[in-house]
PDB file of C-alpha atoms in Angstrom:
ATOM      1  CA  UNK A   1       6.048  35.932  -6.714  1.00  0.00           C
ATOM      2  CA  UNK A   2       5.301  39.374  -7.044  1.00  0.00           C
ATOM      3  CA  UNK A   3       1.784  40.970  -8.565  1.00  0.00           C
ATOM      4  CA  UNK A   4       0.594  44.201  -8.831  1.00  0.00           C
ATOM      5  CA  UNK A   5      -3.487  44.605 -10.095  1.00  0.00           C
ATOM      6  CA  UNK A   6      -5.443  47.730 -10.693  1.00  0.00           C
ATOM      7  CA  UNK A   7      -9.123  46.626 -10.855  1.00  0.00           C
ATOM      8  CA  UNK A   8     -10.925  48.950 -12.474  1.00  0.00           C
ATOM      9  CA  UNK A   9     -14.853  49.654 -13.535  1.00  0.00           C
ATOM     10  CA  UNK A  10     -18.349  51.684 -12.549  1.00  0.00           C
ATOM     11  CA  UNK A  11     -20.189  51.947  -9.399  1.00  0.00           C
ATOM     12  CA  UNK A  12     -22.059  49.173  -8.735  1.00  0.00           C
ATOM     13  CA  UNK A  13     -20.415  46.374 -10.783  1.00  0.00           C
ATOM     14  CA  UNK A  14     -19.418  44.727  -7.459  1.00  0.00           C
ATOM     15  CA  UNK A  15     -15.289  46.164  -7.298  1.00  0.00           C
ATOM     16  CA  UNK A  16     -15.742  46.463  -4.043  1.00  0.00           C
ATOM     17  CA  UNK A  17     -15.975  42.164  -3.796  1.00  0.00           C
ATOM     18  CA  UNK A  18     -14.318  41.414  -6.283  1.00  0.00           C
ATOM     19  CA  UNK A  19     -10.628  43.088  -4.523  1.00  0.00           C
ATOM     20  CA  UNK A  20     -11.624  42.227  -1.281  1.00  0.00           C
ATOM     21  CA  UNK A  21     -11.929  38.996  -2.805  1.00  0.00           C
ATOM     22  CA  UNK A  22      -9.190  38.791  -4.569  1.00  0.00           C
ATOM     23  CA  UNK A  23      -7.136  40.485  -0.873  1.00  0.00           C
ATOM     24  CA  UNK A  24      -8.231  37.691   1.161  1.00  0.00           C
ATOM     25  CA  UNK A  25      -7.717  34.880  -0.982  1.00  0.00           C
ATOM     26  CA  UNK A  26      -3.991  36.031  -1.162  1.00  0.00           C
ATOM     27  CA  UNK A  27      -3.976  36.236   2.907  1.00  0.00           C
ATOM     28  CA  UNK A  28      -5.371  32.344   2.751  1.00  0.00           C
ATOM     29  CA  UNK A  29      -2.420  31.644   0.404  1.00  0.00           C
ATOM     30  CA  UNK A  30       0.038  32.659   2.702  1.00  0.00           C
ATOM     31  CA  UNK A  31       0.641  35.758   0.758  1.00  0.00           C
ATOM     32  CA  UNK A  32       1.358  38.977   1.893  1.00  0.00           C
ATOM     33  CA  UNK A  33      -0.811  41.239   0.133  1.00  0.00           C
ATOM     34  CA  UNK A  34      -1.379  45.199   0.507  1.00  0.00           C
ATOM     35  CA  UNK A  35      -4.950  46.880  -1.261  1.00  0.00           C
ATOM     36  CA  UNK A  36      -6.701  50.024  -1.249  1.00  0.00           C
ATOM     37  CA  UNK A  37      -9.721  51.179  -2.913  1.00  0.00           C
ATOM     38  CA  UNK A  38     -11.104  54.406  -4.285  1.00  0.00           C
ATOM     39  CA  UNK A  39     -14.431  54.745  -4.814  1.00  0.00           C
ATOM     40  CA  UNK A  40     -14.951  58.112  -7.041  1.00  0.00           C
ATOM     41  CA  UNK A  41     -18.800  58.853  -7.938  1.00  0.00           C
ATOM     42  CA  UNK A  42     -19.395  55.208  -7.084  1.00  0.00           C
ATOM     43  CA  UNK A  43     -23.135  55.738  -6.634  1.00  0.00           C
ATOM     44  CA  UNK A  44     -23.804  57.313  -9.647  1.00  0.00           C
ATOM     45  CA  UNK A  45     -22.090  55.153 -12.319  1.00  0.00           C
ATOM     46  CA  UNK A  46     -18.782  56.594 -11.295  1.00  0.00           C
ATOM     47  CA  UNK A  47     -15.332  55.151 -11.755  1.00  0.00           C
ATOM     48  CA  UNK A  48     -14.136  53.112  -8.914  1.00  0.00           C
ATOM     49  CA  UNK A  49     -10.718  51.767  -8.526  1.00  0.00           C
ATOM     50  CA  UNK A  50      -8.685  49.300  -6.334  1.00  0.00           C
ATOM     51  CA  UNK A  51      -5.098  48.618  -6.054  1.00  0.00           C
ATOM     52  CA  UNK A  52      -4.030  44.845  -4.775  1.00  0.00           C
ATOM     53  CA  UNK A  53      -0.195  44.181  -4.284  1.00  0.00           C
ATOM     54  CA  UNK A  54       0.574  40.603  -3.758  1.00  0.00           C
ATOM     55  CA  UNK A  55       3.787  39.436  -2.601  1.00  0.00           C
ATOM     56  CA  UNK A  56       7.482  40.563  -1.015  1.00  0.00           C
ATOM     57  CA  UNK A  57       8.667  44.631  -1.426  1.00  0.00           C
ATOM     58  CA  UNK A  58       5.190  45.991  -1.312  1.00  0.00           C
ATOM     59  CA  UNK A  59       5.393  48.944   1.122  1.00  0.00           C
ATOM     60  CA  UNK A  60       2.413  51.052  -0.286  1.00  0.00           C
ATOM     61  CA  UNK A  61      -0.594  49.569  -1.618  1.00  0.00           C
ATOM     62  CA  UNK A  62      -0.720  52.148  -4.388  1.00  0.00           C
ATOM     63  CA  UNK A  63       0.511  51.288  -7.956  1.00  0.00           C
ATOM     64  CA  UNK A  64       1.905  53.603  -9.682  1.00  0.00           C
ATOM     65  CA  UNK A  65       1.048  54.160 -12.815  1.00  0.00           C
ATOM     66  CA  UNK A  66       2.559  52.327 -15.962  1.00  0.00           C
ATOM     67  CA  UNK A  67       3.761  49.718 -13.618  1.00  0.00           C
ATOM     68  CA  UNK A  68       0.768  47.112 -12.644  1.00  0.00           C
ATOM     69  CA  UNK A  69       1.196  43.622 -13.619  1.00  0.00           C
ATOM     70  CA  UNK A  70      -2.729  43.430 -14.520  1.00  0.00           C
ATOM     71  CA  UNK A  71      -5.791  44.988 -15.064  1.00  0.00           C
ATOM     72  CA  UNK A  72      -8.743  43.963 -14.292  1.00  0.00           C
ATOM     73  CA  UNK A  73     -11.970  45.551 -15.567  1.00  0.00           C
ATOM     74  CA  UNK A  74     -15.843  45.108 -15.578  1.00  0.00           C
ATOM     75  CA  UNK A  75     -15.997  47.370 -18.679  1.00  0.00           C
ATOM     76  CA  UNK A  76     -14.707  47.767 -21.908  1.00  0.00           C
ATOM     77  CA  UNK A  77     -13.976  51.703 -21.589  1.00  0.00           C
ATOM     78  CA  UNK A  78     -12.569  51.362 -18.033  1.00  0.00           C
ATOM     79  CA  UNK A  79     -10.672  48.235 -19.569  1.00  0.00           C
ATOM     80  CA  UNK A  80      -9.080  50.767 -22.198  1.00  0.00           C
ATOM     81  CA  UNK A  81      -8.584  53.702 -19.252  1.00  0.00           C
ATOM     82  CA  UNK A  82      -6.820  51.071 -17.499  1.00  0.00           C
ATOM     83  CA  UNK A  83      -4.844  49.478 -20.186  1.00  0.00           C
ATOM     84  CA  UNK A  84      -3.473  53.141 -21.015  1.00  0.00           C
ATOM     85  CA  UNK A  85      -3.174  54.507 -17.534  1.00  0.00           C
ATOM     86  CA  UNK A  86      -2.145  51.681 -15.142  1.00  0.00           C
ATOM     87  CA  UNK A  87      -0.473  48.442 -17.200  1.00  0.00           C
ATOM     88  CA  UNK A  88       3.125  47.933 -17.941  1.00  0.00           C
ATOM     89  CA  UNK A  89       3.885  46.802 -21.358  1.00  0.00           C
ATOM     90  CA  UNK A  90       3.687  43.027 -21.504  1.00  0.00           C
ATOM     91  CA  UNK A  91       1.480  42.594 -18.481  1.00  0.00           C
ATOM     92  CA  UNK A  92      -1.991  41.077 -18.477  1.00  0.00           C
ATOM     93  CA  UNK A  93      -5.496  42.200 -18.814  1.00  0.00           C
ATOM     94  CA  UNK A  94      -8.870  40.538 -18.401  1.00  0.00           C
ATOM     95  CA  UNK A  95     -11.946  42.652 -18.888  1.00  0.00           C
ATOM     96  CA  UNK A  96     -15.957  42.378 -18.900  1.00  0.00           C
ATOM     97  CA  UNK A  97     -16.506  42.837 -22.394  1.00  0.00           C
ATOM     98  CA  UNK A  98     -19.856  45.106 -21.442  1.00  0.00           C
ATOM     99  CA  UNK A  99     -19.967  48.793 -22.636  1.00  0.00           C
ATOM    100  CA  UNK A 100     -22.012  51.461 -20.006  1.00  0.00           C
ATOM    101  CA  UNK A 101     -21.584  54.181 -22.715  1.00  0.00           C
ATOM    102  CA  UNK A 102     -19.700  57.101 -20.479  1.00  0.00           C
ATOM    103  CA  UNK A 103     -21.487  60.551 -20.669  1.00  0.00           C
ATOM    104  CA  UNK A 104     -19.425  61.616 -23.506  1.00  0.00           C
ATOM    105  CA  UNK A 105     -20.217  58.962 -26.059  1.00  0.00           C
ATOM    106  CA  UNK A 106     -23.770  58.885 -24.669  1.00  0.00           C
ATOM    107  CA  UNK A 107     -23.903  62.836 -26.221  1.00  0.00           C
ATOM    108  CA  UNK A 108     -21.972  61.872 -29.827  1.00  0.00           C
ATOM    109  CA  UNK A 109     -18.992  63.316 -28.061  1.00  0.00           C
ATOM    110  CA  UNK A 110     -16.758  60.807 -28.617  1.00  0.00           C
ATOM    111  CA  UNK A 111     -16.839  57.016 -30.506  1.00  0.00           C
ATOM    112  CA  UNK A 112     -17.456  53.751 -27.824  1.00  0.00           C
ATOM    113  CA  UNK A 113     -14.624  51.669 -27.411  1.00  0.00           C
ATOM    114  CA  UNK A 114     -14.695  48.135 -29.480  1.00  0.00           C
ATOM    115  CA  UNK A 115     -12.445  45.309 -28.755  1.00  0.00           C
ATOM    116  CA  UNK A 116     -10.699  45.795 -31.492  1.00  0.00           C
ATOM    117  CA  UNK A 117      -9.488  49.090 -30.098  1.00  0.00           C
ATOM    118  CA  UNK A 118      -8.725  46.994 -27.075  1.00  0.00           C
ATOM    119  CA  UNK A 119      -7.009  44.261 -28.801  1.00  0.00           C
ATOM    120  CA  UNK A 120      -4.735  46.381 -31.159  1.00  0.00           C
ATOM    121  CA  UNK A 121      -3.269  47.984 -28.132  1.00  0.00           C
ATOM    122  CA  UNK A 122      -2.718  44.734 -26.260  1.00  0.00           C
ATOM    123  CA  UNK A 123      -0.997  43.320 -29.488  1.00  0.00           C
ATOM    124  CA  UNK A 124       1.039  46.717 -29.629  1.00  0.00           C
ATOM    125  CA  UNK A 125       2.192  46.290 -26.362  1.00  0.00           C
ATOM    126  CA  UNK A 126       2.244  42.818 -26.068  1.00  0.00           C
ATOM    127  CA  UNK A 127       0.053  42.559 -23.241  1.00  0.00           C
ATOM    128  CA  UNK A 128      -2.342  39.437 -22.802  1.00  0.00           C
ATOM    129  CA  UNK A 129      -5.721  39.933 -23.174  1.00  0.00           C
ATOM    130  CA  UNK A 130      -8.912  37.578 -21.763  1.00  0.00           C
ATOM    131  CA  UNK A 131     -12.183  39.114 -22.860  1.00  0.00           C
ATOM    132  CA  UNK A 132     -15.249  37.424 -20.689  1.00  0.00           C
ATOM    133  CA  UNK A 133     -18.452  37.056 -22.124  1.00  0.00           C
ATOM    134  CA  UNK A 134     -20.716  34.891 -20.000  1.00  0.00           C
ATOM    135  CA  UNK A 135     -24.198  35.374 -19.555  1.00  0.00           C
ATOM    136  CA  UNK A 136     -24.716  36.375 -15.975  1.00  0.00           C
ATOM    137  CA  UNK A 137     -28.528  35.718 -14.287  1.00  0.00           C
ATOM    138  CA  UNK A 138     -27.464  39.229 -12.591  1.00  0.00           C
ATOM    139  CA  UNK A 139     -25.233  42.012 -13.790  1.00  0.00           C
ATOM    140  CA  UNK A 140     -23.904  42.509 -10.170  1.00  0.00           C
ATOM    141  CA  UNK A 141     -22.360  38.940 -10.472  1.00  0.00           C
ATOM    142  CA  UNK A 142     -20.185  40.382 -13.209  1.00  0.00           C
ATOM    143  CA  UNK A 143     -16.918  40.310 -10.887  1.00  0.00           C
ATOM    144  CA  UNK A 144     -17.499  36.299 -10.358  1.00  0.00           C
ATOM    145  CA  UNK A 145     -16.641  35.793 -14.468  1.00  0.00           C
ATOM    146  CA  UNK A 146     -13.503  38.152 -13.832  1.00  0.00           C
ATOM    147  CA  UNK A 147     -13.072  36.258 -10.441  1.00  0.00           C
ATOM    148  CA  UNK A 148     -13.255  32.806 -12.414  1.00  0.00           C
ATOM    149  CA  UNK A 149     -11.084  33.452 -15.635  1.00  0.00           C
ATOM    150  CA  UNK A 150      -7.912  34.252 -12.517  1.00  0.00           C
ATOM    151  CA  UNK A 151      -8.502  30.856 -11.181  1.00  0.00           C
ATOM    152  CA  UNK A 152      -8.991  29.297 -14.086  1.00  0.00           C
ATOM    153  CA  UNK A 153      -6.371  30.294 -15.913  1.00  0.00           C
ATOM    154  CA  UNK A 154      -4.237  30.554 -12.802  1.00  0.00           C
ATOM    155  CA  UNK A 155      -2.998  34.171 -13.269  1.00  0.00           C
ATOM    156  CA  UNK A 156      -2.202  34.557  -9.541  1.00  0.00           C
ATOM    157  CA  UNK A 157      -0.285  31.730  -9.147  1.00  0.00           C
ATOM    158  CA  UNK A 158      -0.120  29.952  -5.161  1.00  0.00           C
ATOM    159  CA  UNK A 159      -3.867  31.293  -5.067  1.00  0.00           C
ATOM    160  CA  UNK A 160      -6.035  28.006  -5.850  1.00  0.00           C
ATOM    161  CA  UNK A 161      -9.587  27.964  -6.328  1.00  0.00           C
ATOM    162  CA  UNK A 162     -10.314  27.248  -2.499  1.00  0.00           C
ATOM    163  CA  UNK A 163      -8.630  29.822  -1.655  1.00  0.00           C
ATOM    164  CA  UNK A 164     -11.348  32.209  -3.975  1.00  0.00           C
ATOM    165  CA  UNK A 165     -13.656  30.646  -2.197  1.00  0.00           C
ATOM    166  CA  UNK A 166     -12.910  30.542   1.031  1.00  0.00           C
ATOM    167  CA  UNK A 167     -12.615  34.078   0.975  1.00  0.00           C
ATOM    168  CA  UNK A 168     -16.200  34.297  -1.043  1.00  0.00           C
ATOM    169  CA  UNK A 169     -17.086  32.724   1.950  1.00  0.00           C
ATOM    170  CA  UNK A 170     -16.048  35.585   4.656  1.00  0.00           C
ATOM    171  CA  UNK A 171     -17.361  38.209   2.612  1.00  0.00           C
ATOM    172  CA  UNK A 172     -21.120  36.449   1.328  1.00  0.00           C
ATOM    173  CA  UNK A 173     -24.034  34.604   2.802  1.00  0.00           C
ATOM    174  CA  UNK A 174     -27.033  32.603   2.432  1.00  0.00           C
ATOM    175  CA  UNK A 175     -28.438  32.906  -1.193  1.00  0.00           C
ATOM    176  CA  UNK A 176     -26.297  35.581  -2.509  1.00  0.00           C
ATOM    177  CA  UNK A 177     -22.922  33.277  -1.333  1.00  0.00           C
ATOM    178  CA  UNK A 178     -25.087  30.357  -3.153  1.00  0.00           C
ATOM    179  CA  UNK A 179     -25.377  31.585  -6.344  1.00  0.00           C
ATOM    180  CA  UNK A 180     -22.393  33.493  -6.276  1.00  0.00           C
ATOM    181  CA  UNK A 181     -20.535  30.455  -5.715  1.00  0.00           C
ATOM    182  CA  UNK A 182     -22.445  28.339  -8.543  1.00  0.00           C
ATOM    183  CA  UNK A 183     -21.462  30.699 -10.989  1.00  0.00           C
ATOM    184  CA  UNK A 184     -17.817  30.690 -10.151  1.00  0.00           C
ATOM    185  CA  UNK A 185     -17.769  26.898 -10.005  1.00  0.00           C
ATOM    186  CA  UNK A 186     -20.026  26.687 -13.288  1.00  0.00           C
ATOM    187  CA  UNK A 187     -16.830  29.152 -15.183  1.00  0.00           C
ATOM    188  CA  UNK A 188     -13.905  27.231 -14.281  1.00  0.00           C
TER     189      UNK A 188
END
């Protein structure tokens, strides 16, 4: 098995976790996985990026573009940059439906992305789409819906739900690992 993710969103929505995540949950799978991120303008609402390649014949960690199995987002603009930029046709994405209104369509400069922009490209190029809407107690727990619809829904196959959290585990502790963990369990 063979998967190559872009995870794409803005500073401070937790991308960060969410690959590392995602990176070490592979490793307690058994599988060999490759990531890298790129963190942009990160502290000031920037975009931030990370590239996870799971499986045999990864020798870079960098996915080109065009070519990633799936795209995950934690917003619906970033969803649409990534959808255009980064997924092959037929892949999958799952995105945070939440809109941060970029500069641009903050100043009338251009119109905000709707899901039904979203969805009429996925059916165009028959990608998969999962839009998450739970209620979060904290936006920075956004990556934990994203983190639950992959188990769930078991788009990384070999990596079980332990396996998530196990690696929520390394990276989290005390309360923060407590509720973190509650809301992942309370999505599946």
């Amino acid at each position: 098995m063979k998967r190559d993710i872009f995870v794409i969103g803005v500073g401070g929505q937790g991308i960060g976790l969410l690959s590392e995540t995602i990176i070490r949950a592979a490793d307690y799978a058994g599988l060999p996985v490759k990531g890298v991120d790129t963190h942009g303008l990160a502290q000031r609402g920037g975009m931030v990026t990370s590239h996870i390649r799971i499986g045999e014949g990864a020798f870079s960690p960098l996915i080109m573009p065009g070519q990633a199995d799936m795209v995950l987002a934690l917003e619906i603009h970033e969803a649409l940059r990534g959808l255009s930029c980064h997924l092959k046709d037929g892949g999958i994405l799952v995105y945070y439906n939440v809109s941060l209104q970029p500069l641009n369509v903050r100043l009338g400069r251009e119109r905000p992305v709707t899901c039904e922009d979203i969805t009429r490209e996925c059916k165009r190029r028959s990608i998969k789409e999962y839009s998450v809407t739970a209620k979060v107690p904290d936006p920075r727990m956004q990556n934990m819906t994203i983190l639950a619809t992959l188990a769930r829904e078991n788009l990384i196959p070999t990596i079980d739900v332990k396996h998530y959290e196990m690696a929520l585990e390394d990276l989290l502790s005390g309360k923060v690992l407590e509720s973190n963990l509650a809301l992942f369990r309370s999505l599946l």
